[in-house]
Short mmCIF file of C-alpha atoms in Angstrom, two decimals:
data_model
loop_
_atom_site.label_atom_id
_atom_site.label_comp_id
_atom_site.label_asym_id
_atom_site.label_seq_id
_atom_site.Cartn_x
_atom_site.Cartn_y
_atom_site.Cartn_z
CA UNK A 95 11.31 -54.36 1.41
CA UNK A 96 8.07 -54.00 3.15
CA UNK A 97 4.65 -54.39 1.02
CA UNK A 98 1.00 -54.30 1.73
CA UNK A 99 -2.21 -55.59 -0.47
CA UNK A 100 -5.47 -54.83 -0.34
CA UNK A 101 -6.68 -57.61 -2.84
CA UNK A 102 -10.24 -55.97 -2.79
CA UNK A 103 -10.36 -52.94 -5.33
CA UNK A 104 -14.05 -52.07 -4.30
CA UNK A 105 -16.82 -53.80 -2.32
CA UNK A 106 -20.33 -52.10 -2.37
CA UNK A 107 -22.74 -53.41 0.15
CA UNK A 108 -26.39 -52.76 1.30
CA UNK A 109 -26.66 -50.48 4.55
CA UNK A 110 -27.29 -52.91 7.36
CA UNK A 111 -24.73 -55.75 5.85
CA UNK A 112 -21.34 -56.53 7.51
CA UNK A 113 -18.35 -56.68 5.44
CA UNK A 114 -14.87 -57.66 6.02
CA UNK A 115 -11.89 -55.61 4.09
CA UNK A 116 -8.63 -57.28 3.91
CA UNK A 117 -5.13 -56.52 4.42
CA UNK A 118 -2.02 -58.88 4.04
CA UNK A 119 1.80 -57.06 4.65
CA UNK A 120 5.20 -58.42 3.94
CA UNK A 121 8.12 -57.18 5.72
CA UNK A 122 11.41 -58.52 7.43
CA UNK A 123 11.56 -56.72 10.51
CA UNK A 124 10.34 -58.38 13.50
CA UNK A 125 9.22 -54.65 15.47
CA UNK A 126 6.34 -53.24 12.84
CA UNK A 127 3.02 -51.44 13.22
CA UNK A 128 -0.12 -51.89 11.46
CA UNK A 129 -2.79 -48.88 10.58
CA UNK A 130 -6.00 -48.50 8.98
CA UNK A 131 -7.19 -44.92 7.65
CA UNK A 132 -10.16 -43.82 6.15
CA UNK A 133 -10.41 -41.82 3.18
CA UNK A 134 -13.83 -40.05 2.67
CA UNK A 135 -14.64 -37.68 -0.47
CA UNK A 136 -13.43 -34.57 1.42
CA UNK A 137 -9.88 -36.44 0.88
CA UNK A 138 -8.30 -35.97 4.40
CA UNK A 139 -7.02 -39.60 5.87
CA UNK A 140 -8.76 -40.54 9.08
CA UNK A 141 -6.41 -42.21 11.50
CA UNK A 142 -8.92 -45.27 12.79
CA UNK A 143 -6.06 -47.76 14.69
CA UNK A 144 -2.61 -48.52 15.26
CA UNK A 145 -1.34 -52.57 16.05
CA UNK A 146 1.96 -53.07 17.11
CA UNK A 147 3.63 -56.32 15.67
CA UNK A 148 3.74 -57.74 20.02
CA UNK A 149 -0.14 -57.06 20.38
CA UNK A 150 -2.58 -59.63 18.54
CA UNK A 151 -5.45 -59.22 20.63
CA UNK A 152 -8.30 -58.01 18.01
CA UNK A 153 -9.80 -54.92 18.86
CA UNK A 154 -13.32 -53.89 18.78
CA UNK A 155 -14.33 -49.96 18.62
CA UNK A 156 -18.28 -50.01 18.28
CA UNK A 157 -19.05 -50.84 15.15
CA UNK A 158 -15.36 -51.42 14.00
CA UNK A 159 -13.39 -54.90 14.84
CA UNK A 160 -10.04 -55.69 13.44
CA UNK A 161 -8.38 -59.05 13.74
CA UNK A 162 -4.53 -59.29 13.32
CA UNK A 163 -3.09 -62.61 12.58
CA UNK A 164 1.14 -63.03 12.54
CA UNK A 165 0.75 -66.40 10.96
CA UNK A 166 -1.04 -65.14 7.94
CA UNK A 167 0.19 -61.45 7.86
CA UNK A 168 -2.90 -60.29 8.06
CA UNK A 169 -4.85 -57.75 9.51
CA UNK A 170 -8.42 -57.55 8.67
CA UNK A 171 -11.00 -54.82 9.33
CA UNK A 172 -14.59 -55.58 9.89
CA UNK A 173 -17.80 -53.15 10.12
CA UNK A 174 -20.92 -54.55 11.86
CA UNK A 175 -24.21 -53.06 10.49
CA UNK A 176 -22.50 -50.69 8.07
CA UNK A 177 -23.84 -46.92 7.66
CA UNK A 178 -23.84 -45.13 4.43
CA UNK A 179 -21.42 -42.32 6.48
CA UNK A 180 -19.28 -45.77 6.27
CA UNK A 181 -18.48 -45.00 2.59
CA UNK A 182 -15.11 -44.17 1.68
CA UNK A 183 -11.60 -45.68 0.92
CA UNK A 184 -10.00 -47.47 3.68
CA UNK A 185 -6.15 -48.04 3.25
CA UNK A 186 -4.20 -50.81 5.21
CA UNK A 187 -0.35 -49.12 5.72
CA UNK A 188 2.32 -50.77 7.40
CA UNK A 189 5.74 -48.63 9.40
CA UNK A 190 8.57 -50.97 10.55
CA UNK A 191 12.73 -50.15 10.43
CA UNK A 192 12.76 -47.87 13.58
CA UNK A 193 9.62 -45.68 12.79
CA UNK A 194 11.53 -43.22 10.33
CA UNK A 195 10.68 -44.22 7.47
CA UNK A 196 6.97 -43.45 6.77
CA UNK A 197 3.93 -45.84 5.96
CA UNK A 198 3.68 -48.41 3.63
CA UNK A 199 0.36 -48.01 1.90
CA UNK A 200 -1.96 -50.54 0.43
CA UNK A 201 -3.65 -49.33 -2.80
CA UNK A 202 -7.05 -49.13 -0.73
CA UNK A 203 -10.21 -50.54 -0.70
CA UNK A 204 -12.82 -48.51 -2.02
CA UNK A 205 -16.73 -49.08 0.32
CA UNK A 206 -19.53 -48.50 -1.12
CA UNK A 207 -22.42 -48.78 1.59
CA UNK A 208 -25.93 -48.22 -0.29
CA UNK A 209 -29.60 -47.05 0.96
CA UNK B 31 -6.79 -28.53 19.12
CA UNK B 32 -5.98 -27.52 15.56
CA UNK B 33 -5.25 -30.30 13.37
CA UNK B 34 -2.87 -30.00 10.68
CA UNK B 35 -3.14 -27.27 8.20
CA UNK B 36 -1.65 -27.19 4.51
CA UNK B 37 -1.68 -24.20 2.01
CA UNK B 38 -2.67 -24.02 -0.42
CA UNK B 39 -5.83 -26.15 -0.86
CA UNK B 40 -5.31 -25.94 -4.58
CA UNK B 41 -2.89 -25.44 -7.33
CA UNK B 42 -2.16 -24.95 -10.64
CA UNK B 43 1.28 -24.51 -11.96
CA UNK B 44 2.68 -25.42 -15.77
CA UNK B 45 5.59 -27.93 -16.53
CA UNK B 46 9.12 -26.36 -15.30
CA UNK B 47 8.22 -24.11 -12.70
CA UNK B 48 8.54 -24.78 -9.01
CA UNK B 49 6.51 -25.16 -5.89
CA UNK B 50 6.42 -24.67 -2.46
CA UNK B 51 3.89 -26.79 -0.09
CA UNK B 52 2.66 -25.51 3.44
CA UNK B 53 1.91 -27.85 6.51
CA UNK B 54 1.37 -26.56 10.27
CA UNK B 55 1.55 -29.98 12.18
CA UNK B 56 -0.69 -30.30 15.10
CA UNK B 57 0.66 -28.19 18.47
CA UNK B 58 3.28 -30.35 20.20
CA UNK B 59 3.65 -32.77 17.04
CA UNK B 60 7.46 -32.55 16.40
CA UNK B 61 7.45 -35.08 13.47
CA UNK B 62 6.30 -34.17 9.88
CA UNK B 63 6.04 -36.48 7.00
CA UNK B 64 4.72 -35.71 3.32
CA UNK B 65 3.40 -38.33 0.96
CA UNK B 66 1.93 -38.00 -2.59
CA UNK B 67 -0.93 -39.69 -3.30
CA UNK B 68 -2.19 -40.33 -6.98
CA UNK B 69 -4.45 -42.63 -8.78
CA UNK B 70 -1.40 -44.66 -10.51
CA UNK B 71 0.59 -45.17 -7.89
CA UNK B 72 -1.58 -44.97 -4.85
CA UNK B 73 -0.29 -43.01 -1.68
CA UNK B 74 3.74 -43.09 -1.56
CA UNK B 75 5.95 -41.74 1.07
CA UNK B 76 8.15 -38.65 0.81
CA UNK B 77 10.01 -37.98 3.36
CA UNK B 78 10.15 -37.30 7.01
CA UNK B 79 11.19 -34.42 9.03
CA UNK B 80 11.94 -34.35 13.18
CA UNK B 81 13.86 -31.38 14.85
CA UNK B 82 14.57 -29.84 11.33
CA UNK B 83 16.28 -33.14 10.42
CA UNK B 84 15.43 -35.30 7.50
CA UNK B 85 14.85 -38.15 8.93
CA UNK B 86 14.26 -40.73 5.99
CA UNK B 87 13.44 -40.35 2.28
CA UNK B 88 11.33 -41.86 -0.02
CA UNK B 89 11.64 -42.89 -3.37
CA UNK B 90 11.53 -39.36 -5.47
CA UNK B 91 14.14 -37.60 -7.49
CA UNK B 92 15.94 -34.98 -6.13
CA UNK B 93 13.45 -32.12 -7.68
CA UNK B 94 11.44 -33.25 -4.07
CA UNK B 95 12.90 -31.46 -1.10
CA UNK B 96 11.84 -30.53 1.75
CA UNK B 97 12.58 -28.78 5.38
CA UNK B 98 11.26 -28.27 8.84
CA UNK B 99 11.63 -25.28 10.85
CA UNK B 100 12.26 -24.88 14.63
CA UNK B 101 8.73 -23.89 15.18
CA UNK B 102 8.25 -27.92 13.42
CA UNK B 103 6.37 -26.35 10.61
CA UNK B 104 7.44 -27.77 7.55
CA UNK B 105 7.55 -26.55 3.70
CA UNK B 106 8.11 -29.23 0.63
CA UNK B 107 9.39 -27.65 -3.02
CA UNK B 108 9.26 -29.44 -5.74
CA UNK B 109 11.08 -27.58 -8.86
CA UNK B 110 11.09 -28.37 -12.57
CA UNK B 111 7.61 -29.77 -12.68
CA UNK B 112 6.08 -32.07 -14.57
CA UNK B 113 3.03 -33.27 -15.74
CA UNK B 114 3.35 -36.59 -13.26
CA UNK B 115 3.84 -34.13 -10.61
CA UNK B 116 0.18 -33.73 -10.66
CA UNK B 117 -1.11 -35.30 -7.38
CA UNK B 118 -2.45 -34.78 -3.77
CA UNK B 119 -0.07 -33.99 -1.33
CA UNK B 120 -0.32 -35.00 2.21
CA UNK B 121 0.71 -33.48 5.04
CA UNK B 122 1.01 -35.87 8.22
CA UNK B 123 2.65 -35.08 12.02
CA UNK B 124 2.60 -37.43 15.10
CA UNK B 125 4.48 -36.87 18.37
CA UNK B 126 7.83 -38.45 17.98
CA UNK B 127 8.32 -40.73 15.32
CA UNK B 128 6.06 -41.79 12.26
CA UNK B 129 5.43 -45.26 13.56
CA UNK B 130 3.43 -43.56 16.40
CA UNK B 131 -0.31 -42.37 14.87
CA UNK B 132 -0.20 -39.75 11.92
CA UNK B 133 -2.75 -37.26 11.88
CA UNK B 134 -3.10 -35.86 8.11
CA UNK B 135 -3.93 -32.58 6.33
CA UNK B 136 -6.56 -31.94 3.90
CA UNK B 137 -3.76 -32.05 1.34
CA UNK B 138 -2.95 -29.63 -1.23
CA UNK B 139 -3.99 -30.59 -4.89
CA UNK B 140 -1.45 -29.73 -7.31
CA UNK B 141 -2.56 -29.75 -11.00
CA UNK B 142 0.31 -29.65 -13.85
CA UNK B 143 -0.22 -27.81 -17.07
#
């Protein structure tokens, strides 16, 4: 069975402030990808990054940085200088058994970047 | 390039009727999957559809079904609804497989009288 947690429930921030959202992911299979989406109000999920379970180099997209560890399961997703536009939910999900059988979704992490 | 469509946007049906969910996957996309996403149980996979195949299912009774067409358009019904049935559904399509990136919908928001 294949799990992810996002421990944090919510995290509100002042604009300006970096802040870390976590991600940890159980599963057996040894082949797996890792995702993060966004979820603003409008409701449609944002595809931000795939990581394939071979590829732990951390990543770095302007303001976005993700760091994937294998020996903690983790796979962590930091914004520098956050934006208001940064508010949403961000969800963690997790595919692995051949690719057919859908994400895995964490219960999200809901940002709240203030003025 | 289009990105996926679903109709309706909205919904409202009452407890044992049935529905049927719309989703035009992005052009070339041959994979669809549909997830329903509520604040209980969070976002949960439905199923998955690839060259009118159903490729994997999800956790759901059997009143969830869905299909694909050649064209890779792809239609869920759920019948006998009920008041849990009340939820966003998600559209999603990527190339091949759904372990490649999966481009979503705006959903369709069904509400259960």
């Amino acid at each position: 069975a294949q799990k992810v947690t996002q421990a944090q429930t919510e995290i509100s921030v002042v604009e300006k402030e970096d802040v870390t959202l976590d991600c940890v992911y159980e599963t057996r299979d040894t082949t797996y990808y890792l995702f993060w989406y966004k979820q603003p109000p409008s409701g449609e999920l944002v595809f931000l990054i795939r990581r394939n379970s071979f590829d732990e180099q951390n990543e770095i997209s302007g303001r976005y940085s993700w760091n994937f560890q294998k020996s903690t399961s983790s796979f962590n997703f930091t914004i520098t200088a956050s934006q208001v536009v940064d508010s949403a939910v961000y969800f963690c999900a997790l595919n692995s058994g051949g690719g057919a059988d859908g994400l895995t979704f964490g219960k999200g992490t809901h940002l709240i970047i203030q003025p | 390039k289009a990105g996926v469509t679903q109709t309706p946007r909205y919904l409202i049906k009452t407890r044992g009727q049935q529905v049927t969910l719309s989703c035009s996957p992005i052009s070339g996309h041959r994979s669809v999957s549909w997830y329903q996403q509520t604040p209980g149980q969070g976002l949960q996979f439905l199923f998955e559809y690839f060259s009118e195949t159903q490729r994997n299912k999800g956790n759901f009774p059997g009143r969830f079904s869905g299909r694909q067409f050649s064209n890779s358009r792809s239609e869920m019904n759920v019948s006998t609804l009920e008041l849990g049935d009340s939820a966003l559904y998600l559209c999603a399509s990527s190339l091949q497989v759904s372990n490649q990136p999966q481009h979503f919908g705006d959903g369709t928001r069904l509400s259960i009288l």
